[in-house]
Every structure is written in structure tokens, then in C-alpha cells.
Amino acid sequence: MAQYDVIIIGSGPGGYVCAIRCAQLGLKTACVEGRDTLGGTCLNVGCIPSKALLHATHQLHEAQHNFAKMGLTAPAPEVDWEKMLAYKDDVIGQNTKGIEFLFKKNKVDWLKGWGSIPGPGKVKVGDEVHEAKHIVIASGSEASGVPGAEVEIDEKTVVTSTGALELPSIPKSMVVVGGGVIGLEMGSVYARLGTEVTVIEYLDAITPGQDAEIAKQFQKILKKQGLSFVLGAAVKKVSVADGRATVDYTLRKDDSAQSMEADVVLVATGRKPFTKGLNLDALGVTLTQRGQIEVDDRYKTSVEGVYAIGDVIEGPMLAHKAEDEGMAVAEILAGQHGHVNYTVIPGVIYTHPEVASVGLTEEMLKKEGRAYKVGKFSFMGNGRAKAVFAGEGFVKLLADKETDRILGCHVIGPMAGDLIHEVCVAMEFGAAAEDLARTCHAHPTFSEAMREAALACGDGAIHA
Ligand code: NAI
């Protein structure tokens, strides 16, 4: 039995970042992980592998649609699916081994196996019980399935994002249930590979919570890329016969029953906290009605010495939110004052173009009754974007009408996921739109569009 200052359960972005920071702050640290590799959902079956497939298929799209326009004439590349999957697996391997290296470098012990908490201050892994002054639960989330519908996931014909990352062949047709982040990222991958992709979404717009104008433009662009959409439709049942799926759904506007067949159905209707096997019930850890672990503003659960971060607690299920909480809780355990600013957490969808946002949307501001101004700038006015066939999107910056303070930013366009961070930094410093507008931006860069949107909050953009 080993004795630790901190044992973290789960090695996803929340857990491994927390472990490294705890060790850096002088705490004797161990991290429990039951998978064969570190990194959790994000590195093994989530963010990282999906980005590899998005990158590979984007290159294919460029070759098919834009190479000839630039005078690059060659037959379009053929897809070797097995090799593409091997490339994706190699990317996973490099990243998961990277975490293993960082654990060794920082002297974090990896306790291999699935952990449970038999009592306060104790973590059981396999037959061994370890002692820890503090326990941090960072056990992440799992696909939630379709609430209230008859859907059985077999990860072959009816898959979650995990199965969608390793289909044995490229399907001819795919129905994606849920027009959220996973559905649109993986839907894009397969649409680029030639699969006929139909997204069935319960709401009347894709990407719930997104700025409505951005969501509308996003859907238009995805449609042009070949994805089909059925909005305002509730999926009720998915059945499989002879390896083919039938999706039964009802249109909400008239309650009419419809159905659609496909080779593969991707269920992307959200995720739920993963707390199975942790012994939380017996331990007396309070959960919310949605099955999340309840924590206070210092990530403390209802049980002394037990903390929780990431997808198992409230808030957006995002790797970077979990990372920030991991660092914050490490600082708290080391006697510092860790905290997370939840008003500045960016969200990114890694399609092409990318969609990124931070802060409040126009809809939220209207609901709040707050006086605001909008600075908008189209990538059509950005020289760099035009040069790379990426003029379709726009930047929308929202600022307080009186004070000019930046309240939110929403971008659909090239490298949006990177561009958004200048606004994140600006918001952390309580900046005004004018601060961004007066910051010199290198030419020619996509980031000039951010500055132009800021200028549009004042005397006007130059290239609009
Ligand atoms: P999501 O919550 O983003 O979207 C689920 C969608 O399914 C919603 O639009 C919902 O209205 C719809 N839906 C629910 N029931 C339905 C039904 N019966 N019929 C039709 N539509 C239905 O969930 P998603 O895409 O599964 O992602 C899960 C989590 O993972 C999210 O929190 C997301 O933020 C995170 N994630 C983030 C990524 C990123 O940051 N790029 C990438 C992948 C996942």
C-alpha cells in the first residue's frame, strides 16, 4: 500500500493535467487509469483522433475541389481507408505516449487499473488499496444514447463517436442523430469521403446554444459540402436488420412518422458523466439530478477530501474546461487560490470552416435586455482568406453599447479555433473593442478579420 498526497482517478485532460500540476507543486501524486493508454476519451477516442481524420479528409477535399484552381493538375487522390486509420492510430499513440513521458518526468505514478473509493482517503485499484490525503475524481463522460428512444448501440451499424472512428469501411450512407459538435465533425469526415450523410436534429437549428446567425451560415456551408439536414425531428427508434439500419423519427411540426435507411447510424445526442464502479453511493457523494457530481466552488464534493473536475461535474463537457479545473484544484490542494473563469471558455467546432465562440451570444444579450453593439466582418474582405478559398465565413464581435467592453465573439471561418484566443485574452483583461481595434495585426493574416470586426464596433471596418 502506497501513501500519496493526491490520487486522481482518470487520466483524461482533466486528470492528467491535474496530476502533473500537483506534482509540480510538490505533492506526491498518483493517477489511476484503467485503459491501456493514458489520455482518456480526448486522446484515445475523441478530440485527437477525430482531428486526425478531419485533417486527412480536408486534404482530400482540397485536392478534389481546389488544387486544379491553383494550377495543380493531378488525378484526385484515392482513399486508402486502412492507412488513414493507421495514421489516426499513430497520432493517438504519439499523444498518449507523450503523457506517459510527462508522468515519468514529473514523477507521477500511474496506478494501472480501474479505481474505486472504498472509503474516505482510500483508493482501490485491482486488489490494492492506496491511501491519499486528497482524492480527485476526473472520470469523464460516456455517450448518453438517445433519451426516450429505442436505440441499441452495437458500435458496428449503430455507433457512437468511438465506433465512428474505426468503421471497417467507408459507408455509402450514414444517418447522424444529433446536429451537435460530434455529429457535425464526424458527419463532415464521412461526407468528404463520399458517404451520403443526413443529420437528423431535434431542434430547428444545428449546434444548440450557438449564435443563431453563425449556426445558420454554418448549416448553409455544410449543405454545400454535401450534408443533408432534417431539422425539428425527434428520433424514436433505430433498428438493424441484415447489417442495415432503419431510423424512425417524427417531425415535430405535424407529428408525422417518417423513416430513413442507412448503412451506419451515428448517435451523437450528448454525453453523460461516467461514474460507474467508483462506489460513490456508498461513500455518500451527492449527485445532481442529471447524475453529475455536486461540488462547491473549490471542487469539493459532499465527502471530505474528495474532489471532482471535468465532465463528471456541471458545465460544458470540454477538454480545456477540464484542464483548467485540473490546474485549479491542484493549486487549491497545494494551498494556493486556483479558480476558473467560466465566462471566458472558448468553444470550437473543427469542421472546415471552423466555428469558434466565446462569451455571450446575441440571443443571450437580448434575453438579458442588455444594450450592445455588433461589429461584423466577412472573410470576403480578408485578402488571405480569399487566397485560400476561405471567404465564406464572418466574425461577429459583441460589445457593451455604453462601455465598449467585449462581451462575446463568434467566428465561422479559417482557423477560427485559433483566432478566437485573442478575444479570450482581451476578455480576461476586460478589454474594450477599441483595444482590439487599435492593436496592430500583421498583414496578410486571417486575424485581421478579428481587428476589422472590432473596428466595426467603432468608426467602421476598412475593408467592408
Ligand atoms: P451535443 O449536446 O453537442 O449535441 C446533441 C444534439 O442532439 C443536440 O443538438 C440535441 O438537440 C440533439 N438530439 C437529442 N436527442 C435527439 C433526438 N431524439 N433526435 C434528434 N436529435 C436529438 O452532443 P454531442 O455532439 O454528442 O457532443 C457531446 C459532448 O462532447 C458535448 O458536450 C460537446 O461539447 C463535446 N464535444 C466537443 C467537441 C469540441 O469541442 N470540438 C468535439 C466533440 C464533442
Coordinates of C-alpha atoms and ligand atoms in Angstrom, one line a residue:
M1 CA 0.0 0.0 0.0
A2 CA 1.4 3.3 -1.0
Q3 CA 0.6 6.7 0.6
Y4 CA 0.0 9.8 -1.5
D5 CA -0.9 13.4 -1.1
V6 CA -3.2 13.2 -4.1
I7 CA -4.7 10.3 -6.1
I8 CA -6.5 11.4 -9.2
I9 CA -9.0 8.9 -10.8
G10 CA -8.9 9.2 -14.6
S11 CA -6.2 10.4 -16.9
G12 CA -8.1 12.5 -19.4
P13 CA -7.3 16.1 -20.0
G14 CA -8.7 17.0 -16.5
G15 CA -7.0 14.2 -14.7
Y16 CA -3.6 14.2 -16.3
V17 CA -3.2 18.0 -16.2
C18 CA -4.2 17.9 -12.5
A19 CA -1.7 15.2 -11.8
I20 CA 1.2 17.0 -13.5
R21 CA 0.4 20.3 -11.8
C22 CA 0.0 18.6 -8.4
A23 CA 3.4 17.0 -8.8
Q24 CA 4.9 20.3 -10.0
L25 CA 3.6 21.9 -6.8
G26 CA 5.4 19.4 -4.7
L27 CA 2.6 16.9 -3.9
K28 CA 3.2 13.2 -4.0
T29 CA 0.8 12.2 -6.8
A30 CA -0.6 9.2 -8.5
C31 CA -3.1 8.9 -11.3
V32 CA -5.4 5.9 -11.8
E33 CA -6.2 4.8 -15.3
G34 CA -7.8 1.5 -16.5
R35 CA -7.3 1.9 -20.2
D36 CA -4.1 0.6 -21.7
T37 CA -3.0 4.1 -22.6
L38 CA -3.3 7.5 -20.8
G39 CA -5.2 10.5 -22.1
G40 CA -8.9 9.4 -21.6
T41 CA -11.6 9.9 -24.2
C42 CA -9.9 13.0 -25.6
L43 CA -6.7 11.4 -26.7
N44 CA -7.9 7.9 -27.3
V45 CA -11.4 8.1 -28.9
G46 CA -12.3 11.8 -29.0
C47 CA -10.6 15.1 -29.8
I48 CA -7.3 13.9 -31.1
P49 CA -8.3 11.0 -33.4
S50 CA -11.2 13.0 -34.8
K51 CA -8.8 15.9 -35.6
A52 CA -6.5 13.4 -37.5
L53 CA -9.5 12.3 -39.6
L54 CA -10.7 15.8 -40.1
H55 CA -7.2 16.8 -41.3
A56 CA -6.8 13.9 -43.7
T57 CA -10.2 14.3 -45.3
H58 CA -9.8 18.1 -45.5
Q59 CA -6.6 17.4 -47.6
L60 CA -8.7 15.2 -49.8
H61 CA -11.3 17.9 -50.2
E62 CA -8.7 20.4 -51.1
A63 CA -7.2 18.1 -53.8
Q64 CA -10.7 17.4 -55.2
H65 CA -12.0 20.9 -55.2
N66 CA -9.2 23.5 -55.1
F67 CA -6.0 22.0 -56.5
A68 CA -7.0 22.5 -60.1
K69 CA -8.0 26.1 -59.4
M70 CA -4.4 26.7 -58.4
G71 CA -2.9 25.1 -61.4
L72 CA -2.2 21.8 -59.6
T73 CA -3.4 19.2 -62.0
A74 CA -3.2 15.6 -61.0
P75 CA -5.8 12.9 -60.6
A76 CA -7.6 13.3 -57.2
P77 CA -6.0 11.0 -54.5
E78 CA -7.6 7.7 -53.8
V79 CA -8.5 6.9 -50.3
D80 CA -6.7 4.0 -48.6
W81 CA -9.0 3.8 -45.6
E82 CA -6.9 1.3 -43.7
K83 CA -3.9 3.5 -44.0
M84 CA -5.9 6.6 -43.0
L85 CA -7.0 4.7 -39.8
A86 CA -3.4 3.7 -39.2
Y87 CA -2.3 7.3 -39.5
K88 CA -5.0 8.2 -37.0
D89 CA -3.8 5.4 -34.6
D90 CA -0.3 6.6 -34.9
V91 CA -1.4 10.1 -33.9
I92 CA -3.2 8.7 -30.9
G93 CA -0.1 6.7 -29.9
Q94 CA 2.3 9.7 -30.1
N95 CA 0.0 11.7 -27.9
T96 CA -0.8 9.0 -25.3
K97 CA 2.9 8.1 -25.0
G98 CA 3.6 11.8 -24.6
I99 CA 1.5 11.8 -21.4
E100 CA 3.3 8.7 -20.2
F101 CA 6.6 10.6 -20.7
L102 CA 5.3 13.6 -18.9
F103 CA 4.2 11.5 -15.9
K104 CA 7.7 10.0 -15.6
K105 CA 9.3 13.4 -16.0
N106 CA 7.1 14.8 -13.2
K107 CA 7.2 11.7 -11.0
V108 CA 3.5 11.0 -11.2
D109 CA 2.8 7.3 -10.5
W110 CA 0.4 5.6 -13.0
L111 CA -1.8 3.2 -11.0
K112 CA -2.9 0.8 -13.7
G113 CA -6.5 -0.5 -13.4
W114 CA -10.0 0.8 -12.7
G115 CA -10.2 2.7 -9.4
S116 CA -12.9 2.9 -6.7
I117 CA -13.1 4.7 -3.5
P118 CA -13.9 2.2 -0.7
G119 CA -13.8 4.9 2.0
P120 CA -12.5 8.5 2.6
G121 CA -8.8 8.7 1.9
K122 CA -8.7 5.3 0.2
V123 CA -8.5 4.4 -3.5
K124 CA -8.7 0.7 -4.5
V125 CA -7.0 -0.3 -7.8
G126 CA -7.2 -4.1 -8.5
D127 CA -6.6 -5.8 -5.2
E128 CA -4.5 -3.0 -3.8
V129 CA -5.7 -0.1 -1.6
H130 CA -3.8 3.1 -1.6
E131 CA -4.1 6.0 0.8
A132 CA -4.3 9.6 -0.2
K133 CA -4.9 12.8 1.7
H134 CA -6.9 14.1 -1.2
I135 CA -8.8 12.2 -4.0
V136 CA -9.8 13.9 -7.2
I137 CA -12.4 12.3 -9.4
A138 CA -11.8 13.0 -13.1
S139 CA -13.5 10.0 -14.6
G140 CA -15.0 11.9 -17.6
S141 CA -18.1 11.0 -19.5
E142 CA -19.7 8.5 -21.9
A143 CA -22.2 8.7 -24.8
S144 CA -25.7 9.2 -23.3
G145 CA -27.7 7.4 -26.0
V146 CA -31.0 8.8 -27.2
P147 CA -33.2 9.5 -24.1
G148 CA -36.7 8.2 -24.5
A149 CA -35.9 6.3 -27.8
E150 CA -35.4 2.7 -28.6
V151 CA -31.8 2.7 -29.7
E152 CA -29.3 0.0 -29.2
I153 CA -25.6 0.8 -29.8
D154 CA -23.6 -2.1 -31.2
E155 CA -20.6 0.1 -32.3
K156 CA -20.9 -1.6 -35.8
T157 CA -24.0 -0.4 -37.5
V158 CA -25.3 1.9 -34.7
V159 CA -22.2 3.7 -33.4
T160 CA -21.2 6.4 -31.0
S161 CA -18.2 8.6 -31.8
T162 CA -16.0 5.8 -30.7
G163 CA -17.2 3.4 -33.3
A164 CA -17.3 6.1 -35.9
L165 CA -13.5 6.5 -35.6
E166 CA -12.9 2.9 -36.6
L167 CA -15.5 1.8 -39.1
P168 CA -14.2 -1.2 -41.1
S169 CA -15.1 0.5 -44.4
I170 CA -16.4 3.8 -45.6
P171 CA -20.2 3.5 -45.5
K172 CA -22.3 4.5 -48.6
S173 CA -24.8 6.2 -46.3
M174 CA -24.9 7.5 -42.8
V175 CA -27.6 9.0 -40.6
V176 CA -26.3 11.2 -37.8
V177 CA -28.7 11.6 -34.9
G178 CA -28.0 15.0 -33.3
G179 CA -26.7 18.1 -35.0
G180 CA -24.2 19.0 -32.3
V181 CA -20.4 19.1 -32.2
I182 CA -19.7 15.3 -32.6
G183 CA -22.4 14.8 -35.3
L184 CA -21.1 17.6 -37.5
E185 CA -17.4 16.9 -37.1
M186 CA -17.8 13.2 -37.8
G187 CA -20.5 13.9 -40.4
S188 CA -18.0 16.2 -42.2
V189 CA -15.4 13.5 -42.2
Y190 CA -17.6 10.9 -43.9
A191 CA -19.3 13.4 -46.3
R192 CA -15.8 14.3 -47.5
L193 CA -15.1 10.6 -48.0
G194 CA -18.1 10.3 -50.2
T195 CA -20.7 9.0 -47.7
E196 CA -24.2 10.3 -48.1
V197 CA -24.7 11.9 -44.7
T198 CA -28.1 13.0 -43.3
V199 CA -28.2 14.8 -40.0
I200 CA -31.4 14.5 -38.0
E201 CA -31.7 17.1 -35.3
Y202 CA -34.4 17.6 -32.7
L203 CA -34.3 21.4 -32.6
D204 CA -35.0 23.8 -35.5
A205 CA -31.3 24.7 -35.8
I206 CA -28.0 22.9 -35.6
T207 CA -25.4 23.4 -32.8
P208 CA -27.7 24.4 -29.9
G209 CA -26.5 27.4 -27.9
Q210 CA -24.5 28.7 -30.8
D211 CA -25.1 32.3 -32.0
A212 CA -28.1 31.9 -34.4
E213 CA -26.6 33.8 -37.3
I214 CA -23.5 31.7 -37.1
A215 CA -25.5 28.4 -36.9
K216 CA -27.5 29.4 -40.0
Q217 CA -24.4 30.2 -42.1
F218 CA -22.7 27.0 -40.8
Q219 CA -25.6 24.9 -41.9
K220 CA -25.6 26.6 -45.3
I221 CA -21.9 25.9 -45.8
L222 CA -22.2 22.2 -44.7
K223 CA -25.1 21.8 -47.1
K224 CA -22.9 23.0 -49.9
Q225 CA -20.4 20.4 -48.8
G226 CA -23.0 17.7 -49.3
L227 CA -24.5 17.1 -45.9
S228 CA -28.3 16.9 -45.7
F229 CA -30.4 18.1 -42.8
V230 CA -33.7 17.1 -41.3
L231 CA -34.4 19.6 -38.5
G232 CA -37.2 19.7 -35.9
A233 CA -37.3 15.9 -35.9
A234 CA -37.2 13.5 -32.9
V235 CA -35.6 10.1 -33.5
K236 CA -37.7 7.5 -31.8
K237 CA -36.2 4.2 -32.8
V238 CA -33.2 2.7 -34.6
S239 CA -33.5 -0.9 -35.7
V240 CA -31.0 -3.1 -37.5
A241 CA -31.7 -5.9 -40.0
D242 CA -29.1 -7.6 -42.1
G243 CA -26.5 -5.1 -41.2
R244 CA -28.6 -2.1 -42.3
A245 CA -30.3 0.4 -40.1
T246 CA -33.7 2.0 -40.2
V247 CA -34.2 5.2 -38.3
D248 CA -37.7 6.1 -37.3
Y249 CA -38.4 9.7 -36.4
T250 CA -41.3 12.1 -36.1
L251 CA -41.4 15.6 -37.5
R252 CA -42.2 17.9 -34.6
K253 CA -44.3 20.4 -36.7
D254 CA -47.0 17.9 -37.6
D255 CA -46.1 14.8 -35.5
S256 CA -45.9 12.8 -38.8
A257 CA -44.0 9.5 -38.6
Q258 CA -41.0 9.2 -41.0
S259 CA -38.2 6.8 -41.6
M260 CA -34.9 6.6 -43.3
E261 CA -32.4 3.8 -44.0
A262 CA -28.6 3.9 -43.8
D263 CA -25.6 1.7 -43.7
V264 CA -24.4 3.3 -40.4
V265 CA -26.2 5.4 -37.8
L266 CA -24.0 7.7 -35.7
V267 CA -25.7 8.5 -32.4
A268 CA -24.4 11.9 -31.3
T269 CA -27.0 13.1 -28.8
G270 CA -24.8 14.2 -26.0
R271 CA -22.7 12.7 -23.2
K272 CA -23.3 11.9 -19.5
P273 CA -21.0 11.7 -16.5
F274 CA -19.1 8.4 -16.2
T275 CA -19.1 7.4 -12.5
K276 CA -19.7 3.6 -12.8
G277 CA -17.7 1.5 -10.3
L278 CA -16.5 4.4 -8.2
N279 CA -18.6 3.4 -5.2
L280 CA -20.0 7.0 -4.9
D281 CA -23.3 5.9 -3.5
A282 CA -21.9 4.0 -0.5
L283 CA -19.4 6.8 0.0
G284 CA -22.2 9.3 0.2
V285 CA -21.1 11.6 -2.6
T286 CA -24.1 13.8 -3.6
L287 CA -25.1 13.8 -7.3
T288 CA -27.2 16.4 -9.1
Q289 CA -30.5 15.3 -10.8
R290 CA -28.5 14.9 -14.0
G291 CA -26.1 12.5 -12.5
Q292 CA -23.2 15.0 -12.2
I293 CA -21.1 15.1 -9.0
E294 CA -22.1 18.1 -6.9
V295 CA -19.1 20.3 -6.0
D296 CA -18.6 23.6 -4.3
D297 CA -16.6 26.5 -5.7
R298 CA -13.4 24.7 -4.6
Y299 CA -14.4 21.5 -6.4
K300 CA -15.1 19.7 -3.1
T301 CA -17.7 17.0 -3.1
S302 CA -20.0 16.3 -0.2
V303 CA -17.4 14.0 1.2
E304 CA -14.3 15.5 3.0
G305 CA -11.1 15.1 1.0
V306 CA -12.9 14.0 -2.2
Y307 CA -12.9 16.5 -5.2
A308 CA -14.3 16.3 -8.7
I309 CA -13.5 18.0 -12.0
G310 CA -14.2 17.9 -15.7
D311 CA -17.1 16.1 -17.4
V312 CA -18.3 14.5 -14.2
I313 CA -19.3 17.9 -12.8
E314 CA -21.5 20.7 -14.1
G315 CA -20.6 22.8 -17.1
P316 CA -19.6 22.4 -20.7
M317 CA -18.1 19.0 -21.5
L318 CA -14.9 20.3 -23.0
A319 CA -11.3 19.1 -22.6
H320 CA -9.9 22.6 -21.9
K321 CA -12.5 23.3 -19.3
A322 CA -11.5 20.1 -17.5
E323 CA -7.8 21.0 -17.9
D324 CA -8.4 24.4 -16.3
E325 CA -10.3 22.8 -13.4
G326 CA -7.5 20.3 -13.0
M327 CA -4.9 23.1 -12.6
A328 CA -7.2 25.0 -10.3
V329 CA -7.8 22.0 -8.0
A330 CA -4.1 21.3 -7.9
E331 CA -3.4 24.8 -6.8
I332 CA -6.1 24.6 -4.2
L333 CA -4.7 21.3 -2.8
A334 CA -1.3 23.0 -2.7
G335 CA -2.7 25.8 -0.6
Q336 CA -3.0 28.3 -3.4
H337 CA -6.1 30.0 -4.8
G338 CA -6.9 28.2 -8.0
H339 CA -10.0 29.3 -9.9
V340 CA -11.6 29.1 -13.3
N341 CA -13.2 32.0 -15.2
Y342 CA -16.3 30.3 -16.6
T343 CA -17.3 33.4 -18.6
V344 CA -14.3 33.0 -20.9
I345 CA -14.3 29.4 -22.1
P346 CA -14.0 29.1 -25.8
G347 CA -15.9 26.5 -27.8
V348 CA -14.6 25.3 -31.2
I349 CA -16.1 23.0 -33.9
Y350 CA -13.2 21.7 -36.1
T351 CA -15.1 21.4 -39.4
H352 CA -14.0 23.4 -42.4
P353 CA -14.5 26.2 -42.0
E354 CA -14.1 26.1 -38.2
V355 CA -16.6 27.6 -35.8
A356 CA -15.5 29.2 -32.6
S357 CA -17.1 31.2 -29.9
V358 CA -16.5 32.8 -26.5
G359 CA -18.7 34.7 -24.2
L360 CA -22.3 35.8 -24.7
T361 CA -24.3 35.3 -27.9
E362 CA -26.6 38.0 -29.3
E363 CA -29.6 35.9 -28.2
M364 CA -28.3 35.8 -24.6
L365 CA -27.8 39.6 -24.6
K366 CA -31.3 40.2 -25.9
K367 CA -32.7 38.0 -23.2
E368 CA -30.7 39.9 -20.6
G369 CA -32.1 43.1 -22.1
R370 CA -28.6 44.5 -22.3
A371 CA -27.7 47.3 -24.7
Y372 CA -25.0 46.0 -27.0
K373 CA -23.4 46.7 -30.4
V374 CA -22.3 44.3 -33.1
G375 CA -19.2 44.5 -35.2
K376 CA -19.3 42.2 -38.1
F377 CA -16.7 41.4 -40.8
S378 CA -16.9 39.0 -43.6
F379 CA -13.8 36.9 -44.6
M380 CA -14.6 38.0 -48.2
G381 CA -12.9 41.3 -47.2
N382 CA -9.8 39.4 -45.9
G383 CA -7.1 39.1 -48.6
R384 CA -5.5 36.0 -47.0
A385 CA -8.8 34.1 -46.8
K386 CA -9.7 34.9 -50.4
A387 CA -6.3 33.5 -51.5
V388 CA -7.1 30.1 -49.9
F389 CA -10.8 29.8 -50.9
A390 CA -12.0 30.6 -47.4
G391 CA -14.0 33.7 -47.8
E392 CA -17.4 32.2 -46.8
G393 CA -17.4 33.0 -43.1
F394 CA -17.5 36.0 -40.8
V395 CA -16.5 37.4 -37.5
K396 CA -19.1 38.8 -35.1
L397 CA -17.9 40.8 -32.1
L398 CA -20.3 41.9 -29.4
A399 CA -19.5 44.8 -27.1
D400 CA -21.4 46.7 -24.5
K401 CA -23.1 49.7 -26.0
E402 CA -22.0 52.1 -23.3
T403 CA -18.6 50.9 -22.2
D404 CA -17.4 49.2 -25.4
R405 CA -16.3 46.2 -23.2
I406 CA -16.2 43.0 -25.3
L407 CA -19.0 40.6 -24.3
G408 CA -18.6 37.8 -26.8
C409 CA -17.2 36.8 -30.1
H410 CA -18.4 34.3 -32.7
V411 CA -16.4 33.3 -35.7
I412 CA -17.0 31.0 -38.7
G413 CA -14.0 30.9 -40.9
P414 CA -10.5 29.7 -41.5
M415 CA -8.6 28.9 -38.3
A416 CA -11.5 30.3 -36.2
G417 CA -10.4 28.0 -33.4
D418 CA -7.1 29.7 -33.1
L419 CA -8.3 33.2 -33.9
I420 CA -10.8 33.2 -31.0
H421 CA -8.0 33.3 -28.4
E422 CA -7.1 36.9 -29.0
V423 CA -10.6 37.7 -27.9
C424 CA -10.3 35.3 -24.9
V425 CA -7.1 37.2 -23.8
A426 CA -8.8 40.5 -24.4
M427 CA -11.9 39.5 -22.3
E428 CA -9.6 38.2 -19.5
F429 CA -8.2 41.7 -19.3
G430 CA -11.6 43.3 -19.5
A431 CA -10.7 44.9 -22.8
A432 CA -12.9 47.1 -25.0
A433 CA -13.5 46.5 -28.7
E434 CA -11.4 49.6 -29.3
D435 CA -8.4 47.9 -27.6
L436 CA -8.5 45.2 -30.2
A437 CA -9.2 47.7 -33.0
R438 CA -6.1 49.7 -32.0
T439 CA -3.8 46.6 -31.8
C440 CA -1.6 46.2 -34.9
H441 CA -2.4 43.0 -36.7
A442 CA 0.1 41.5 -39.2
H443 CA -0.9 41.6 -42.8
P444 CA -1.9 39.4 -44.5
T445 CA -3.4 37.2 -41.8
F446 CA -6.8 35.8 -41.0
S447 CA -6.6 37.6 -37.7
E448 CA -7.0 40.9 -39.5
A449 CA -10.7 39.9 -39.7
M450 CA -10.9 40.0 -35.9
R451 CA -9.5 43.5 -35.9
E452 CA -11.9 44.6 -38.6
A453 CA -14.8 43.3 -36.6
A454 CA -13.5 45.3 -33.6
L455 CA -13.2 48.4 -35.9
A456 CA -16.8 47.8 -37.0
C457 CA -17.8 48.3 -33.3
G458 CA -16.4 51.8 -33.6
D459 CA -16.0 54.0 -36.7
G460 CA -16.2 51.2 -39.1
A461 CA -14.2 48.4 -40.7
I462 CA -11.8 49.4 -43.5
H463 CA -12.3 46.6 -46.0
A464 CA -16.1 46.2 -45.7
Ligands
NAI1 P1 -24.4 17.9 -28.3 O1 -25.0 18.2 -27.0 O2 -23.4 18.9 -28.8 O3 -25.5 17.8 -29.4 C1 -26.5 16.8 -29.3 C2 -27.6 17.1 -30.2 O4 -28.5 16.0 -30.3 C3 -28.5 18.3 -29.8 O5 -28.5 19.3 -30.9 C4 -29.8 17.7 -29.5 O6 -30.9 18.6 -29.8 C5 -29.9 16.5 -30.4 N1 -30.8 15.5 -30.0 C6 -31.0 15.0 -28.8 N2 -32.0 14.0 -28.8 C7 -32.4 13.9 -30.1 C8 -33.3 13.0 -30.8 N3 -34.1 12.1 -30.1 N4 -33.5 13.2 -32.1 C9 -32.7 14.1 -32.8 N5 -31.8 14.9 -32.2 C10 -31.6 14.8 -30.9 O7 -23.7 16.5 -28.1 P2 -22.6 15.7 -28.9 O8 -22.4 16.3 -30.3 O9 -22.9 14.3 -28.7 O10 -21.3 16.0 -28.0 C11 -21.2 15.6 -26.7 C12 -20.3 16.5 -25.9 O11 -19.0 16.4 -26.3 C13 -20.7 17.9 -26.0 O12 -20.7 18.5 -24.7 C14 -19.6 18.5 -26.8 O13 -19.3 19.9 -26.4 C15 -18.4 17.6 -26.6 N6 -17.5 17.6 -27.7 C16 -16.8 18.7 -28.0 C17 -16.0 18.8 -29.1 C18 -15.3 20.0 -29.5 O14 -15.1 20.8 -28.6 N7 -14.9 20.2 -30.7 C19 -15.9 17.6 -30.1 C20 -16.8 16.5 -29.7 C21 -17.5 16.5 -28.5

